[in-house]
Amino acid sequence: MQTGPIAILAGSGRFPELLADNLDKTGRPCRILAIRGFAEASLRKRADAAVDLLDVKKVIACLREWGPSAVTMAGGIHRPKPSAVLSAFSILRNRREIAEVMGRGDDQLLRGVVELLEEQGHRVLGVHDLAPELLARPGIQGIHRPNSGDLRAIAIGVKLLDDLSAYDMGQGVVVADERVVAIEGPEGTDRMLARVRGLRRSWSLKKTPGTGVLVKMPKRGQDLRIDLPAIGPRTFVRAAKAGLRGVAVASGVTLVLDREQTVRTADRLGMFLVGTAAGDDASSDAA
Amino acid sequence: MQTGPIAILAGSGRFPELLADNLDKTGRPCRILAIRGFAEASLRKRADAAVDLLDVKKVIACLREWGPSAVTMAGGIHRPKPSAVLSAFSILRNRREIAEVMGRGDDQLLRGVVELLEEQGHRVLGVHDLAPELLARPGIQGIHRPNSGDLRAIAIGVKLLDDLSAYDMGQGVVVADERVVAIEGPEGTDRMLARVRGLRRSWSLKKTPGTGVLVKMPKRGQDLRIDLPAIGPRTFVRAAKAGLRGVAVASGVTLVLDREQTVRTADRLGMFLVGTAAGDDASSDAA
């Protein structure tokens, strides 16, 4: 099996294509299983097969035929209705167990998918295994630098996310000066940034533009195959609207969707992007 | 000075009146300084004086005349614009110091007010000192009881809020089953509950109604004179709309705005209200 292609289970967004391009470029054959209703049109054209989100039987049959050396999940898949998951998964797994998993975070749901694939004898890998060149690099990227206040805010954000690791919660925070302004929940980074934007309009947050940092880190012990923090050009556009000065991510464990375009957007908006080691206080990278 | 009246600096909402009523009932004279634009019309009628929010000079002159045995702050005061605070406070304090305080949480801003009053020789007390009978009681209130899942959620919420004590952040969380759904920021409890309501409509959160608990606790080491967590009938109305099963608060350190009406509202909506010791796992109270 180790000589087979890499199978990509492709959800929404640009990332599955970036990954396929990257594998092509480095001479590793891949086959794409596009998830209908999620995978982008351009990807569906080059996909080898397409499945409905919950058609577990077809996924398994497909993978059996391909005999991949590894399977990876890429792109977004919004959480399906519990009832739909129940009926699809119950072919293979215990109903009670799935119902329990559904009550927890997305994390635990996706962990179930990984387990299922592994039970079928597949090796499941993450982007960090297959294409580490798509991950955030350490240190300052682009032309703008965090100042000493930004570095303090980053240190607070990193420590807070580390403290939150024990909980099934988001992986992002916004810190302005020494104040934690927002912690990301299941609503995701985009909506958290919209919330910060709203706070800035009200009296609750310093009105002066250009304070605050978005910090994104995976949880300690996070299975990076199922949930890798990601940023892209859009992250900067939204962070700028929220009046932030920049973004700090954990280098080596954060996906950067289109690095060039991302850094160019940050530069244009006058924002910094810094890759920091998770658990670090960022000052060593940026000093 | 110990024999003077109790001076209430009265902001918005019903609470300043409840406090004045409570002091009247227990035979303690009080004088009310209503903050214009915030204090309710009914309170302004019985107030002894009125001031503009940032008229620090008049507040100090008024208090000097009254010679109160203690000063207490009651009711809501939305955060003023930094520029307005700067110009008002700068009469008395160092401009740089105030600018620094403004960059931090509401906590630190109000702490500045307490310090200012104390520098003027006043004793500043909180509701917990003056009217402990207005605070949440331990154990189950009303007719509905938390189930074992609710108790687990409460325990997670209490532990999380304790872990967050080190940060200048909100004092509320929503936990559904074992998942942290939202952490309160400067937006306040009402908007956090609106967010949970939105999440429940999307795929991100279990659709079945009736899971989840709102947990409110003061931070460890919190100065209760300047920020006491509060609930009231409206909290339950909003929590019900967010699909929650109940509310847990720290007994003895949470204000209940109109206890009777609050418990009646909880009962009517089929929700529980439990008072738990901060840091407790709530199971001892509710077993």
XYZ file of C-alpha atoms in Angstrom:
574
model
C 0.000 0.000 0.000
C 2.920 2.388 0.666
C 3.462 2.857 -3.061
C -0.086 3.916 -3.883
C -1.203 7.514 -4.524
C -2.092 10.019 -1.854
C -5.876 10.283 -1.573
C -7.267 13.751 -0.891
C -10.744 13.989 0.641
C -11.527 17.453 -0.675
C -13.896 19.909 0.974
C -14.449 23.598 0.249
C -12.027 26.456 -0.356
C -8.813 26.814 -2.289
C -6.716 24.594 -0.086
C -7.393 21.142 -1.644
C -6.190 22.490 -4.992
C -3.103 24.104 -3.473
C -2.276 20.777 -1.873
C -2.833 18.839 -5.122
C -0.659 21.354 -6.995
C 2.037 21.008 -4.372
C 1.991 17.196 -4.578
C 2.087 17.361 -8.404
C 5.021 19.756 -8.293
C 6.998 17.466 -6.006
C 6.260 14.408 -8.143
C 3.909 12.606 -5.775
C 0.837 11.138 -7.477
C -2.477 11.956 -5.857
C -6.109 11.125 -6.408
C -8.900 13.456 -5.444
C -12.214 12.465 -3.945
C -14.352 15.605 -4.141
C -17.144 16.072 -1.654
C -20.212 17.225 -3.565
C -21.627 20.566 -2.520
C -18.341 21.540 -0.883
C -15.435 21.086 -3.341
C -14.907 24.053 -5.692
C -15.922 23.706 -9.353
C -12.298 23.922 -10.579
C -11.302 21.066 -8.292
C -14.297 18.922 -9.172
C -13.092 19.006 -12.803
C -9.791 17.393 -11.931
C -11.220 15.095 -9.240
C -11.109 11.328 -9.793
C -14.440 10.753 -8.077
C -17.130 12.623 -6.186
C -19.177 11.592 -3.181
C -21.975 12.978 -1.066
C -20.804 14.251 2.279
C -22.121 11.343 4.282
C -21.794 8.518 1.781
C -19.325 6.641 3.934
C -19.819 3.436 1.946
C -18.696 5.059 -1.304
C -15.707 6.746 0.369
C -14.560 3.398 1.682
C -15.166 1.613 -1.635
C -13.248 4.306 -3.505
C -10.292 4.154 -1.180
C -10.262 0.349 -1.343
C -10.021 0.567 -5.143
C -7.264 3.209 -5.127
C -5.115 1.542 -2.463
C -3.601 4.875 -1.389
C -0.309 5.111 0.500
C -2.001 7.731 2.666
C -5.298 9.566 3.021
C -5.570 13.244 3.916
C -8.498 15.564 4.565
C -8.293 19.050 3.080
C -10.666 21.992 2.890
C -13.725 23.003 4.820
C -16.705 20.843 5.602
C -19.416 22.556 7.554
C -20.857 20.362 10.180
C -23.801 18.332 8.885
C -27.054 17.921 10.754
C -26.712 15.388 13.570
C -29.577 13.328 12.169
C -27.822 13.012 8.794
C -24.586 11.968 10.457
C -26.393 9.456 12.583
C -28.068 7.729 9.663
C -24.876 7.623 7.580
C -22.460 6.594 10.274
C -24.737 4.087 11.892
C -24.003 1.663 9.064
C -20.615 1.183 10.612
C -20.573 2.394 14.157
C -22.515 2.229 17.358
C -25.389 4.722 17.372
C -24.978 5.629 21.025
C -21.295 6.341 20.609
C -21.919 8.641 17.647
C -24.675 10.495 19.472
C -22.211 11.120 22.264
C -19.531 12.367 19.878
C -22.042 14.761 18.296
C -22.514 16.505 21.619
C -18.850 17.473 21.684
C -16.694 19.702 19.508
C -15.981 19.347 15.807
C -12.662 17.970 16.881
C -14.148 14.833 18.303
C -16.399 14.375 15.287
C -13.475 14.519 12.865
C -11.449 12.305 15.162
C -14.192 9.738 14.587
C -13.632 9.961 10.826
C -9.885 9.443 11.262
C -10.523 6.414 13.471
C -12.925 4.993 10.924
C -10.355 5.353 8.117
C -7.641 3.847 10.281
C -9.888 0.917 11.157
C -10.182 0.347 7.415
C -6.397 0.036 7.294
C -5.590 3.477 5.890
C -2.753 5.684 6.968
C -4.158 9.169 7.630
C -1.719 12.049 7.263
C -2.001 15.808 7.680
C -0.746 18.716 5.598
C 2.144 19.132 8.000
C 3.268 15.605 6.971
C 2.628 15.957 3.246
C 3.390 19.572 2.413
C 5.225 21.363 5.235
C 6.170 24.069 2.729
C 2.546 25.304 2.922
C 2.902 26.054 6.642
C 3.720 29.354 8.384
C 7.434 30.116 8.733
C 9.048 31.424 11.909
C 9.755 35.116 12.407
C 8.471 38.251 10.773
C 7.014 37.841 7.270
C 6.422 40.862 5.077
C 7.566 44.406 5.678
C 5.769 45.481 8.856
C 7.055 44.680 12.342
C 5.240 44.210 15.639
C 6.144 46.879 18.220
C 6.784 46.190 21.899
C 3.075 46.546 22.759
C 2.178 44.054 20.021
C 4.751 41.601 21.392
C 3.222 41.861 24.869
C -0.240 41.263 23.378
C 1.073 38.234 21.452
C 2.636 36.801 24.607
C -0.679 37.159 26.454
C -2.564 35.524 23.573
C -0.147 32.595 23.346
C -0.352 31.977 27.081
C -4.146 32.240 27.101
C -4.535 29.785 24.202
C -2.198 27.429 26.012
C -4.327 27.718 29.167
C -7.439 27.001 27.056
C -5.884 23.856 25.564
C -7.638 21.699 28.122
C -11.037 22.755 26.738
C -12.684 21.864 23.434
C -12.764 25.438 22.220
C -11.455 27.711 19.438
C -7.851 28.339 18.589
C -7.853 32.083 18.213
C -7.912 35.170 20.424
C -7.743 38.924 19.938
C -5.665 40.867 22.450
C -5.494 44.665 22.403
C -2.820 46.161 24.634
C -3.067 43.933 27.688
C -6.732 43.225 27.324
C -8.289 40.065 25.935
C -10.998 41.337 23.619
C -12.372 38.095 22.171
C -11.909 34.343 22.404
C -12.893 32.269 19.381
C -15.665 29.732 19.816
C -17.376 27.467 17.284
C -18.325 30.590 15.295
C -14.803 30.680 13.835
C -12.171 33.361 13.267
C -14.151 35.416 10.732
C -17.102 35.960 13.029
C -14.850 36.644 15.998
C -13.176 39.402 13.972
C -16.593 40.797 13.053
C -17.385 40.907 16.778
C -14.199 42.852 17.483
C -15.134 45.242 14.701
C -18.493 45.800 16.414
C -16.856 46.326 19.811
C -14.585 48.948 18.341
C -17.592 50.907 17.156
C -19.080 50.944 20.647
C -17.692 52.426 23.826
C -16.405 49.142 25.110
C -13.124 49.221 23.245
C -10.561 51.921 22.731
C -11.593 53.819 19.631
C -8.159 54.595 18.297
C -7.567 52.377 15.283
C -4.519 50.196 15.097
C -4.391 48.321 18.366
C -4.777 44.633 18.858
C -3.410 41.396 17.501
C -5.058 38.207 16.279
C -3.239 35.197 17.714
C -3.908 31.707 16.304
C -2.415 28.523 17.725
C -3.374 24.864 17.687
C -4.267 23.386 21.046
C -1.554 21.528 22.912
C -1.843 17.878 21.861
C -4.090 18.811 18.912
C -4.314 16.162 16.163
C -3.096 18.317 13.277
C -4.496 15.867 10.719
C -8.016 16.918 11.609
C -7.687 20.559 12.499
C -4.850 22.810 11.475
C -5.294 26.518 12.147
C -5.324 28.394 8.856
C -4.893 31.970 7.681
C -5.014 33.593 4.269
C -5.440 36.971 2.551
C -9.023 37.170 3.804
C -7.840 36.884 7.400
C -5.893 40.119 6.967
C -8.731 41.922 5.239
C -11.050 41.059 8.133
C -8.442 41.778 10.799
C -7.850 45.193 9.227
C -11.583 45.944 9.362
C -11.457 45.015 13.057
C -8.745 47.640 13.492
C -5.963 45.184 14.353
C -2.270 45.788 13.813
C -1.280 42.287 12.830
C -1.523 38.526 13.107
C 0.628 36.032 15.011
C 0.477 32.316 14.210
C 2.311 29.234 15.397
C 5.010 28.563 12.823
C 5.119 25.046 11.396
C 1.606 24.224 12.588
C -0.513 26.828 10.804
C -1.601 26.608 7.194
C -1.021 29.706 5.076
C -3.448 29.689 2.171
C -1.423 31.206 -0.660
C 1.619 32.606 1.099
C 2.560 35.216 -1.505
C -0.903 36.683 -1.717
C -1.232 36.607 2.069
C 2.001 38.474 2.718
C 1.219 40.942 -0.074
C -2.179 41.655 1.506
C -0.597 42.157 4.934
C 1.980 44.537 3.451
C -0.645 46.515 1.599
C -2.812 46.867 4.723
C 0.121 47.938 6.871
C -0.135 44.828 9.037
C 2.460 42.441 10.365
C 2.504 38.640 10.175
C 4.729 36.890 12.649
C 5.332 33.164 13.026
C 6.002 32.269 16.619
C 6.679 28.928 18.271
C 3.580 27.756 20.168
C 4.207 28.430 23.845
C 6.874 31.020 23.043
C 6.492 34.643 23.981
C 7.300 35.645 20.380
C 9.910 38.152 21.493
C 12.788 35.882 20.521
C 11.591 35.735 16.900
C 10.879 39.388 16.570
C 13.572 41.014 18.686
C -17.718 60.347 59.217
C -18.917 56.854 60.164
C -22.323 58.217 61.170
C -23.111 59.901 57.840
C -25.481 58.518 55.192
C -24.538 55.974 52.563
C -23.937 57.737 49.235
C -25.126 55.891 46.128
C -23.525 56.854 42.817
C -26.446 55.725 40.654
C -26.129 54.551 37.047
C -28.705 52.859 34.823
C -31.103 49.988 35.459
C -33.318 49.001 38.369
C -30.542 48.146 40.767
C -29.812 51.555 42.354
C -33.492 51.771 43.371
C -33.520 48.232 44.743
C -30.475 49.079 46.808
C -32.007 52.363 48.068
C -35.232 50.508 48.973
C -33.232 47.876 50.797
C -31.299 50.496 52.792
C -34.544 52.338 53.648
C -36.173 49.092 54.783
C -33.278 48.314 57.110
C -33.250 51.840 58.538
C -29.990 53.043 57.013
C -30.171 56.595 55.642
C -28.852 57.041 52.119
C -28.350 59.885 49.678
C -28.498 59.374 45.949
C -26.274 61.055 43.404
C -27.921 60.280 40.044
C -25.767 60.228 36.951
C -27.584 62.178 34.247
C -28.371 60.216 31.103
C -27.993 56.913 32.941
C -30.140 56.909 36.108
C -33.800 55.923 35.531
C -36.498 58.625 35.681
C -38.091 57.127 38.828
C -34.755 57.237 40.643
C -33.919 60.739 39.488
C -37.107 61.928 41.235
C -35.904 60.714 44.617
C -32.237 61.584 44.025
C -30.624 64.251 46.202
C -28.470 65.544 43.366
C -27.606 64.830 39.758
C -24.284 65.049 37.950
C -22.962 64.609 34.448
C -21.044 61.377 34.010
C -17.642 62.947 33.974
C -18.170 65.904 36.270
C -15.663 64.648 38.810
C -15.456 68.048 40.528
C -19.165 68.080 41.329
C -19.130 64.460 42.534
C -16.341 65.319 44.952
C -18.006 68.543 46.109
C -21.307 66.719 46.700
C -19.673 63.992 48.722
C -17.705 66.527 50.760
C -20.998 68.224 51.671
C -22.790 64.986 52.575
C -19.951 63.466 54.602
C -21.117 59.915 53.891
C -20.129 56.964 56.076
C -19.573 55.053 52.823
C -19.848 55.481 49.065
C -21.114 52.769 46.742
C -21.462 52.532 42.960
C -24.648 50.934 41.652
C -26.136 50.426 38.191
C -24.723 50.426 34.700
C -22.478 53.067 33.232
C -21.451 52.442 29.677
C -17.893 53.287 29.028
C -17.456 56.906 27.949
C -15.275 58.006 25.085
C -11.597 58.023 26.032
C -11.271 61.672 25.048
C -14.101 62.647 27.419
C -12.556 60.684 30.255
C -9.200 62.250 29.603
C -10.467 65.805 29.772
C -12.533 65.189 32.934
C -10.027 63.131 34.877
C -7.024 65.164 33.938
C -8.109 67.814 36.432
C -7.015 65.462 39.174
C -4.751 62.790 37.787
C -1.803 62.318 35.573
C -2.767 62.304 31.902
C -0.330 59.566 30.957
C -1.524 57.286 33.711
C -5.152 57.650 32.646
C -4.325 57.027 28.991
C -2.670 53.809 30.083
C -5.673 52.748 32.156
C -7.976 53.370 29.180
C -6.126 50.760 27.165
C -7.067 48.092 29.681
C -10.370 46.570 30.785
C -13.344 48.334 32.366
C -12.103 46.848 35.590
C -9.021 48.948 35.679
C -10.947 52.069 34.715
C -13.410 51.645 37.596
C -10.569 50.771 39.924
C -9.247 54.252 39.109
C -12.559 55.758 40.283
C -12.394 53.810 43.550
C -8.824 54.974 44.116
C -9.826 58.552 43.443
C -12.670 58.362 45.988
C -10.410 56.724 48.539
C -7.775 59.405 48.021
C -10.518 61.911 48.902
C -10.931 60.098 52.208
C -14.099 58.134 51.383
C -14.791 54.556 52.349
C -15.988 52.712 49.219
C -18.202 49.677 49.823
C -19.897 47.168 47.526
C -23.392 45.690 47.509
C -22.027 42.573 49.140
C -21.077 44.756 52.138
C -24.242 46.856 52.245
C -27.037 44.517 51.164
C -25.933 40.866 51.109
C -29.619 39.892 51.012
C -29.664 40.990 47.352
C -27.061 38.372 46.411
C -27.572 34.883 44.979
C -28.195 32.158 47.560
C -26.508 28.780 47.514
C -28.239 25.717 46.071
C -31.156 25.243 43.713
C -33.600 28.156 43.459
C -37.005 27.665 41.873
C -38.606 24.393 40.840
C -36.336 23.027 38.093
C -33.204 21.021 38.847
C -29.980 20.590 36.865
C -29.429 17.022 35.661
C -26.117 15.181 35.749
C -25.106 16.551 32.313
C -25.861 20.088 33.490
C -23.743 19.559 36.596
C -20.828 18.397 34.456
C -21.233 21.475 32.236
C -21.346 23.726 35.319
C -18.163 22.142 36.681
C -16.377 22.763 33.353
C -17.613 26.367 33.279
C -16.517 27.060 36.856
C -13.069 25.600 36.208
C -12.682 27.524 32.939
C -13.662 30.845 34.534
C -11.193 30.131 37.299
C -8.471 29.485 34.703
C -9.398 32.761 32.975
C -9.107 34.729 36.237
C -5.572 35.766 35.362
C -6.845 37.677 32.306
C -8.853 40.890 32.140
C -11.826 39.260 30.443
C -15.533 38.519 30.936
C -17.037 36.557 33.761
C -19.409 34.328 31.871
C -19.282 31.190 29.728
C -21.771 28.914 28.016
C -21.056 25.197 28.163
C -23.205 22.645 26.323
C -22.545 19.053 27.258
C -18.780 19.027 27.572
C -18.190 21.692 24.989
C -17.379 25.332 25.666
C -19.641 27.219 23.271
C -18.858 30.831 24.161
C -16.664 32.901 26.442
C -17.881 36.363 27.367
C -15.747 39.326 26.328
C -16.357 43.062 26.654
C -19.588 42.582 24.649
C -21.323 41.356 27.839
C -23.615 38.468 28.722
C -26.571 39.553 26.567
C -24.576 39.609 23.347
C -22.819 36.375 24.204
C -26.227 34.718 24.582
C -27.299 36.185 21.226
C -24.195 34.578 19.713
C -25.091 31.198 21.167
C -28.577 31.620 19.739
C -27.017 32.193 16.317
C -24.742 29.167 16.653
C -27.695 26.986 17.485
C -29.346 27.990 14.238
C -26.291 26.952 12.242
C -24.649 23.570 11.935
C -21.974 24.327 14.424
C -23.991 23.432 17.479
C -26.260 20.520 18.285
C -29.713 21.482 17.106
C -31.731 19.805 19.840
C -33.043 22.512 22.125
C -32.403 22.364 25.838
C -28.691 21.791 26.215
C -26.210 24.152 27.698
C -25.732 26.208 30.811
C -24.756 29.821 31.384
C -22.163 30.029 34.152
C -21.301 33.401 35.736
C -18.593 33.875 38.337
C -16.468 36.807 39.475
C -12.773 36.508 38.784
C -10.572 35.263 41.589
C -9.383 38.337 43.467
C -12.020 40.508 41.763
C -12.794 43.784 43.571
C -16.532 43.238 44.086
C -17.094 46.939 44.759
C -16.480 47.733 41.131
C -17.783 44.703 39.301
C -20.244 42.234 40.686
C -21.681 39.699 38.221
C -25.438 40.232 37.934
C -28.441 38.299 36.663
C -32.115 39.084 36.455
C -35.337 38.033 34.711
C -33.944 39.208 31.363
C -30.971 36.871 31.715
C -33.360 33.927 31.714
C -35.402 35.222 28.791
C -32.234 35.539 26.715
C -30.788 32.239 27.919
C -34.050 30.532 26.948
C -33.840 32.015 23.451
C -30.302 30.619 23.247
C -31.754 27.172 24.017
C -30.067 26.809 27.399
C -31.339 24.660 30.252
C -30.343 26.916 33.099
C -28.018 29.338 34.826
C -25.369 28.777 37.488
C -23.967 31.684 39.490
C -21.526 32.066 42.344
C -23.646 32.365 45.481
C -22.890 35.317 47.740
C -20.983 37.175 45.021
C -23.618 37.587 42.286
C -26.301 40.220 42.285
C -29.844 38.987 41.604
C -31.915 41.858 40.242
C -35.355 41.238 41.741
C -35.057 37.739 43.124
C -38.785 36.897 43.092
C -39.305 37.944 39.517
C -36.096 36.215 38.444
C -37.030 32.868 39.996
C -40.577 33.151 38.671
C -39.217 33.755 35.160
C -36.868 30.759 35.444
C -39.743 28.565 36.639
C -42.019 29.683 33.838
C -39.356 29.026 31.195
C -38.569 25.583 32.583
C -35.043 26.601 33.543
C -32.969 26.038 36.642
C -31.045 28.580 38.705
C -28.346 27.194 40.925
C -26.062 29.073 43.288
C -22.707 27.407 43.553
C -19.597 28.322 45.482
C -16.972 29.812 43.133
C -14.399 27.098 42.506
C -16.860 24.371 43.542
C -18.015 21.728 41.123
C -21.651 22.549 41.998
C -22.503 18.905 42.589
C -22.440 19.308 46.380
C -25.116 22.011 46.225
C -27.365 20.245 43.823
C -26.965 16.592 44.807
